[in-house]
Amino acid sequence: GVIIFIITFFALGFKREQGIGTKWRVNAKQIISLIGIVIALTGCIKTVPTGHTGVVTVFGTVEPQTYDAGIHFTAPWKQVVNMDNRIQKISSEMSGTTSDMQDVYTKFTLNYQISKKNASEIYKTIGKEYEDTVIVAQTNNTVKSVLAKYAATELVSSRSEVAAAIEKELESVLSKYDIEVVDTAIENLTFSDEFNDSIEQKVIAEQNLNLEVEQEAKRKIAEAEGIAKANAILTESISDDILQKNMIDKWNGELPKVVGNSSNVFDVSSYLSE
């Protein structure tokens, strides 16, 4: 286009003048050619917006070369496709089944971005619709697969562990498509009404049991404290006279039949009988 308009510019400059012949000079008609040259040159200027990577194609073939954000002067037969490399977000509401066959419903959010250095490969193998083609489907499959590994009660008590497991699995899956996981979040996690009722009843039963155990522990502590106080009072009130009196009160009047020590023993029963 540029070459054609340049030739046209010079061709329009030739003018036949009477008595002089053909002569070339600048005239108003050449403005058309100049405008054509400007239009053709603007086709060589490509702009890549901020937060995008420019993928270069030549007659439909993807080139390994990519452009960063900014203005670029290229050959007019090259096309530039802008690929968004900023952090992007998708949120999906989905349902699944736990390992103990309970229905679970969740809202899952994924923040991701494409690999800048592999933008041309993404465009060549997936295209610009990579979110609908790959990310949404792989996210749904991964979340459901991980949820199915846990029982319903484990999902409630180990929510952070489940979120970490999903994120790790997604990183492995999406990296095959040159897509990087920034972070993930389980924004909501609910179950069927029947399961929620059973959980509520279980919580109430556990609370009642804990209350009974606490009351029994307090009763035993109070009982032990009472016994300790009684023993302390009894210990302080005991004297030698009281011990001697208790011994006399409990004596049945019988004398010992044998007396002695560790080395000598003397049987006094025969003397008592006489």
Tab-separated table of C-alpha atoms in Angstrom:
chain	number	residue	atom	x	y	z
A	1	GLY	CA	0.000	0.000	0.000
A	2	VAL	CA	2.789	2.417	0.898
A	3	ILE	CA	4.656	1.641	-2.345
A	4	ILE	CA	1.533	2.073	-4.449
A	5	PHE	CA	0.727	5.446	-2.886
A	6	ILE	CA	4.322	6.641	-3.354
A	7	ILE	CA	4.198	5.731	-7.056
A	8	THR	CA	0.819	7.453	-7.293
A	9	PHE	CA	2.267	10.547	-5.627
A	10	PHE	CA	4.967	10.907	-8.282
A	11	ALA	CA	2.637	9.933	-11.119
A	12	LEU	CA	0.186	12.660	-10.157
A	13	GLY	CA	3.024	15.195	-10.170
A	14	PHE	CA	3.555	14.934	-13.923
A	15	LYS	CA	1.547	17.444	-15.917
A	16	ARG	CA	1.594	18.260	-19.621
A	17	GLU	CA	1.957	21.960	-20.254
A	18	GLN	CA	1.413	23.574	-23.625
A	19	GLY	CA	4.582	24.542	-25.374
A	20	ILE	CA	6.734	23.026	-22.632
A	21	GLY	CA	5.769	19.367	-22.651
A	22	THR	CA	5.486	17.074	-19.646
A	23	LYS	CA	6.736	18.523	-16.391
A	24	TRP	CA	6.650	17.263	-12.849
A	25	ARG	CA	5.631	19.484	-9.955
A	26	VAL	CA	3.767	19.295	-6.678
A	27	ASN	CA	0.039	19.845	-6.995
A	28	ALA	CA	-3.210	19.420	-5.031
A	29	LYS	CA	-3.955	15.971	-6.470
A	30	GLN	CA	-0.957	14.510	-4.677
A	31	ILE	CA	-2.606	15.144	-1.314
A	32	ILE	CA	-4.714	12.029	-1.974
A	33	SER	CA	-1.553	9.954	-2.218
A	34	LEU	CA	-0.133	11.462	0.964
A	35	ILE	CA	-3.311	10.593	2.866
A	36	GLY	CA	-3.093	7.034	1.525
A	37	ILE	CA	0.524	6.765	2.698
A	38	VAL	CA	-0.426	7.905	6.209
A	39	ILE	CA	-3.300	5.398	6.369
A	40	ALA	CA	-1.036	2.577	5.201
A	41	LEU	CA	1.640	3.477	7.752
A	42	THR	CA	-0.871	3.530	10.628
A	43	GLY	CA	-1.570	-0.120	9.800
A	44	CYS	CA	1.991	-0.827	10.916
A	45	ILE	CA	1.442	0.652	14.373
A	46	LYS	CA	0.153	-1.839	16.976
A	47	THR	CA	-0.907	-0.945	20.517
A	48	VAL	CA	-0.876	-3.386	23.450
A	49	PRO	CA	-2.903	-2.137	26.461
A	50	THR	CA	-1.575	-2.172	30.025
A	51	GLY	CA	-1.960	-5.588	31.663
A	52	HIS	CA	-1.927	-7.449	28.357
A	53	THR	CA	0.549	-9.428	26.285
A	54	GLY	CA	0.531	-9.042	22.506
A	55	VAL	CA	0.574	-12.342	20.600
A	56	VAL	CA	1.870	-11.930	17.046
A	57	THR	CA	0.334	-13.859	14.155
A	58	VAL	CA	1.315	-13.909	10.474
A	59	PHE	CA	-1.427	-15.108	8.125
A	60	GLY	CA	-2.946	-17.131	10.999
A	61	THR	CA	0.334	-18.650	12.204
A	62	VAL	CA	1.286	-17.827	15.802
A	63	GLU	CA	4.792	-16.435	16.178
A	64	PRO	CA	6.921	-17.170	19.283
A	65	GLN	CA	7.549	-13.438	19.618
A	66	THR	CA	5.262	-11.481	21.966
A	67	TYR	CA	4.856	-7.756	22.701
A	68	ASP	CA	4.683	-6.106	26.103
A	69	ALA	CA	2.271	-3.257	26.833
A	70	GLY	CA	2.963	-0.170	24.706
A	71	ILE	CA	3.135	0.960	21.067
A	72	HIS	CA	4.947	-1.216	18.527
A	73	PHE	CA	5.817	-0.652	14.863
A	74	THR	CA	5.452	-3.883	12.896
A	75	ALA	CA	5.184	-5.103	9.366
A	76	PRO	CA	1.643	-4.495	8.066
A	77	TRP	CA	1.061	-8.215	7.419
A	78	LYS	CA	1.478	-9.007	11.117
A	79	GLN	CA	-1.546	-9.087	13.403
A	80	VAL	CA	-1.378	-8.609	17.196
A	81	VAL	CA	-3.863	-10.360	19.517
A	82	ASN	CA	-4.035	-8.889	23.014
A	83	MET	CA	-4.122	-11.490	25.817
A	84	ASP	CA	-5.141	-10.332	29.314
A	85	ASN	CA	-2.367	-11.275	31.794
A	86	ARG	CA	-3.856	-9.499	34.836
A	87	ILE	CA	-5.199	-11.353	37.871
A	88	GLN	CA	-8.711	-12.492	37.024
A	89	LYS	CA	-11.474	-13.914	39.196
A	90	ILE	CA	-14.169	-16.532	38.740
A	91	SER	CA	-16.780	-17.610	41.298
A	92	SER	CA	-18.818	-20.762	40.856
A	93	GLU	CA	-21.702	-22.199	42.837
A	94	MET	CA	-21.620	-25.976	42.688
A	95	SER	CA	-22.885	-29.088	44.442
A	96	GLY	CA	-21.183	-32.358	45.255
A	97	THR	CA	-21.244	-35.437	47.455
A	98	THR	CA	-19.101	-36.188	50.500
A	99	SER	CA	-17.448	-39.525	51.239
A	100	ASP	CA	-20.365	-40.429	53.551
A	101	MET	CA	-22.875	-39.661	50.770
A	102	GLN	CA	-24.089	-36.292	52.078
A	103	ASP	CA	-25.053	-33.550	49.624
A	104	VAL	CA	-22.847	-30.474	49.923
A	105	TYR	CA	-23.256	-27.052	48.309
A	106	THR	CA	-20.481	-24.490	48.023
A	107	LYS	CA	-19.469	-21.210	46.422
A	108	PHE	CA	-15.849	-21.407	45.320
A	109	THR	CA	-13.691	-18.488	44.158
A	110	LEU	CA	-10.494	-18.738	42.131
A	111	ASN	CA	-8.065	-15.908	41.361
A	112	TYR	CA	-5.722	-16.717	38.493
A	113	GLN	CA	-3.591	-15.261	35.722
A	114	ILE	CA	-2.117	-16.618	32.536
A	115	SER	CA	1.622	-17.131	32.201
A	116	LYS	CA	3.004	-14.039	30.459
A	117	LYS	CA	5.918	-15.825	28.855
A	118	ASN	CA	3.648	-18.559	27.484
A	119	ALA	CA	0.829	-16.312	26.234
A	120	SER	CA	1.477	-17.282	22.619
A	121	GLU	CA	1.282	-20.994	23.495
A	122	ILE	CA	-2.035	-20.454	25.318
A	123	TYR	CA	-3.463	-18.630	22.310
A	124	LYS	CA	-2.217	-21.312	19.929
A	125	THR	CA	-3.546	-24.304	21.905
A	126	ILE	CA	-6.636	-22.888	23.663
A	127	GLY	CA	-7.445	-19.462	22.246
A	128	LYS	CA	-8.735	-16.333	23.958
A	129	GLU	CA	-11.684	-18.208	25.530
A	130	TYR	CA	-9.432	-20.119	27.926
A	131	GLU	CA	-11.652	-19.305	30.929
A	132	ASP	CA	-14.736	-21.037	29.519
A	133	THR	CA	-12.754	-23.730	27.729
A	134	VAL	CA	-10.457	-24.830	30.550
A	135	ILE	CA	-10.615	-22.962	33.837
A	136	VAL	CA	-14.311	-23.243	34.725
A	137	ALA	CA	-14.537	-26.947	33.852
A	138	GLN	CA	-11.285	-27.919	35.601
A	139	THR	CA	-12.199	-25.902	38.694
A	140	ASN	CA	-15.596	-27.574	39.037
A	141	ASN	CA	-14.136	-31.048	38.548
A	142	THR	CA	-11.316	-30.449	41.030
A	143	VAL	CA	-13.529	-29.001	43.773
A	144	LYS	CA	-16.023	-31.864	43.527
A	145	SER	CA	-13.213	-34.435	43.502
A	146	VAL	CA	-11.597	-33.063	46.665
A	147	LEU	CA	-14.907	-32.651	48.535
A	148	ALA	CA	-15.695	-36.310	47.824
A	149	LYS	CA	-12.601	-37.353	49.815
A	150	TYR	CA	-13.960	-35.929	53.097
A	151	ALA	CA	-16.881	-36.825	55.328
A	152	ALA	CA	-19.436	-34.077	55.933
A	153	THR	CA	-18.314	-33.494	59.524
A	154	GLU	CA	-14.683	-33.242	58.374
A	155	LEU	CA	-15.620	-30.525	55.877
A	156	VAL	CA	-17.090	-28.516	58.733
A	157	SER	CA	-14.214	-28.995	61.181
A	158	SER	CA	-11.338	-28.923	58.651
A	159	ARG	CA	-12.453	-26.220	56.239
A	160	SER	CA	-9.010	-24.600	55.914
A	161	GLU	CA	-7.414	-27.982	55.239
A	162	VAL	CA	-9.968	-28.695	52.505
A	163	ALA	CA	-9.357	-25.277	50.892
A	164	ALA	CA	-5.600	-25.911	50.883
A	165	ALA	CA	-6.097	-29.341	49.291
A	166	ILE	CA	-8.279	-27.856	46.526
A	167	GLU	CA	-5.752	-25.089	45.826
A	168	LYS	CA	-2.862	-27.556	45.605
A	169	GLU	CA	-4.790	-29.800	43.233
A	170	LEU	CA	-5.831	-26.850	41.037
A	171	GLU	CA	-2.232	-25.634	40.795
A	172	SER	CA	-1.231	-29.049	39.448
A	173	VAL	CA	-4.129	-29.224	36.965
A	174	LEU	CA	-4.017	-25.661	35.575
A	175	SER	CA	-0.217	-25.522	35.298
A	176	LYS	CA	-0.544	-27.945	32.381
A	177	TYR	CA	-2.319	-25.148	30.512
A	178	ASP	CA	0.199	-22.427	31.545
A	179	ILE	CA	-2.330	-20.892	33.950
A	180	GLU	CA	-1.138	-19.818	37.397
A	181	VAL	CA	-3.300	-20.060	40.544
A	182	VAL	CA	-3.001	-16.904	42.676
A	183	ASP	CA	-5.306	-17.940	45.537
A	184	THR	CA	-8.599	-19.696	46.247
A	185	ALA	CA	-11.411	-19.436	48.781
A	186	ILE	CA	-14.412	-21.471	49.912
A	187	GLU	CA	-16.881	-18.640	50.475
A	188	ASN	CA	-19.814	-20.814	51.493
A	189	LEU	CA	-20.350	-24.428	52.553
A	190	THR	CA	-23.832	-25.788	53.282
A	191	PHE	CA	-25.538	-29.163	53.579
A	192	SER	CA	-29.053	-30.574	53.347
A	193	ASP	CA	-31.645	-29.649	55.985
A	194	GLU	CA	-31.641	-33.220	57.320
A	195	PHE	CA	-27.893	-33.155	57.892
A	196	ASN	CA	-28.018	-29.712	59.496
A	197	ASP	CA	-30.705	-30.956	61.914
A	198	SER	CA	-28.624	-34.002	62.844
A	199	ILE	CA	-25.577	-31.805	63.466
A	200	GLU	CA	-27.641	-29.504	65.663
A	201	GLN	CA	-28.940	-32.442	67.718
A	202	LYS	CA	-25.406	-33.800	68.072
A	203	VAL	CA	-24.128	-30.437	69.286
A	204	ILE	CA	-26.950	-30.215	71.840
A	205	ALA	CA	-26.227	-33.747	73.080
A	206	GLU	CA	-22.514	-32.973	73.436
A	207	GLN	CA	-23.297	-29.765	75.334
A	208	ASN	CA	-25.607	-31.639	77.718
A	209	LEU	CA	-22.985	-34.333	78.257
A	210	ASN	CA	-20.306	-31.749	78.957
A	211	LEU	CA	-22.640	-30.052	81.452
A	212	GLU	CA	-23.289	-33.354	83.268
A	213	VAL	CA	-19.582	-34.141	83.426
A	214	GLU	CA	-18.838	-30.656	84.740
A	215	GLN	CA	-21.523	-30.937	87.435
A	216	GLU	CA	-20.300	-34.405	88.514
A	217	ALA	CA	-16.741	-33.087	88.727
A	218	LYS	CA	-17.889	-30.176	90.892
A	219	ARG	CA	-19.824	-32.585	93.173
A	220	LYS	CA	-16.778	-34.822	93.652
A	221	ILE	CA	-14.578	-31.807	94.366
A	222	ALA	CA	-17.045	-30.545	96.977
A	223	GLU	CA	-17.257	-34.015	98.520
A	224	ALA	CA	-13.472	-34.350	98.677
A	225	GLU	CA	-13.155	-30.898	100.207
A	226	GLY	CA	-15.747	-31.851	102.885
A	227	ILE	CA	-13.925	-35.045	103.770
A	228	ALA	CA	-10.622	-33.210	103.946
A	229	LYS	CA	-12.073	-30.589	106.277
A	230	ALA	CA	-13.622	-33.292	108.506
A	231	ASN	CA	-10.310	-35.139	108.711
A	232	ALA	CA	-8.505	-31.933	109.556
A	233	ILE	CA	-10.937	-31.185	112.379
A	234	LEU	CA	-10.679	-34.759	113.659
A	235	THR	CA	-6.883	-34.665	113.570
A	236	GLU	CA	-6.764	-31.442	115.566
A	237	SER	CA	-9.177	-32.801	118.240
A	238	ILE	CA	-7.381	-36.144	118.925
A	239	SER	CA	-5.296	-36.357	122.140
A	240	ASP	CA	-3.566	-39.154	124.088
A	241	ASP	CA	-6.384	-39.257	126.680
A	242	ILE	CA	-9.020	-39.623	123.965
A	243	LEU	CA	-7.059	-42.415	122.281
A	244	GLN	CA	-6.633	-44.234	125.616
A	245	LYS	CA	-10.338	-43.883	126.439
A	246	ASN	CA	-11.331	-45.204	122.977
A	247	MET	CA	-9.014	-48.168	123.508
A	248	ILE	CA	-10.571	-48.958	126.908
A	249	ASP	CA	-14.107	-48.588	125.557
A	250	LYS	CA	-13.398	-51.063	122.788
A	251	TRP	CA	-11.514	-53.641	125.023
A	252	ASN	CA	-13.501	-56.848	125.517
A	253	GLY	CA	-11.730	-57.809	128.763
A	254	GLU	CA	-9.519	-60.512	127.292
A	255	LEU	CA	-5.776	-60.511	127.938
A	256	PRO	CA	-3.238	-61.513	125.290
A	257	LYS	CA	-2.249	-65.205	125.345
A	258	VAL	CA	1.251	-64.643	124.011
A	259	VAL	CA	3.720	-61.885	124.765
A	260	GLY	CA	7.283	-61.278	123.607
A	261	ASN	CA	9.353	-59.688	120.931
A	262	SER	CA	11.092	-60.677	117.709
A	263	SER	CA	13.544	-63.001	119.509
A	264	ASN	CA	11.562	-64.338	122.528
A	265	VAL	CA	7.951	-65.423	122.778
A	266	PHE	CA	6.259	-66.356	126.085
A	267	ASP	CA	2.944	-68.239	126.231
A	268	VAL	CA	0.919	-66.945	129.192
A	269	SER	CA	-2.309	-68.807	128.413
A	270	SER	CA	-1.378	-71.753	130.659
A	271	TYR	CA	-0.835	-69.425	133.629
A	272	LEU	CA	-4.057	-67.604	133.038
A	273	SER	CA	-6.014	-70.847	133.002
A	274	GLU	CA	-4.502	-71.888	136.377
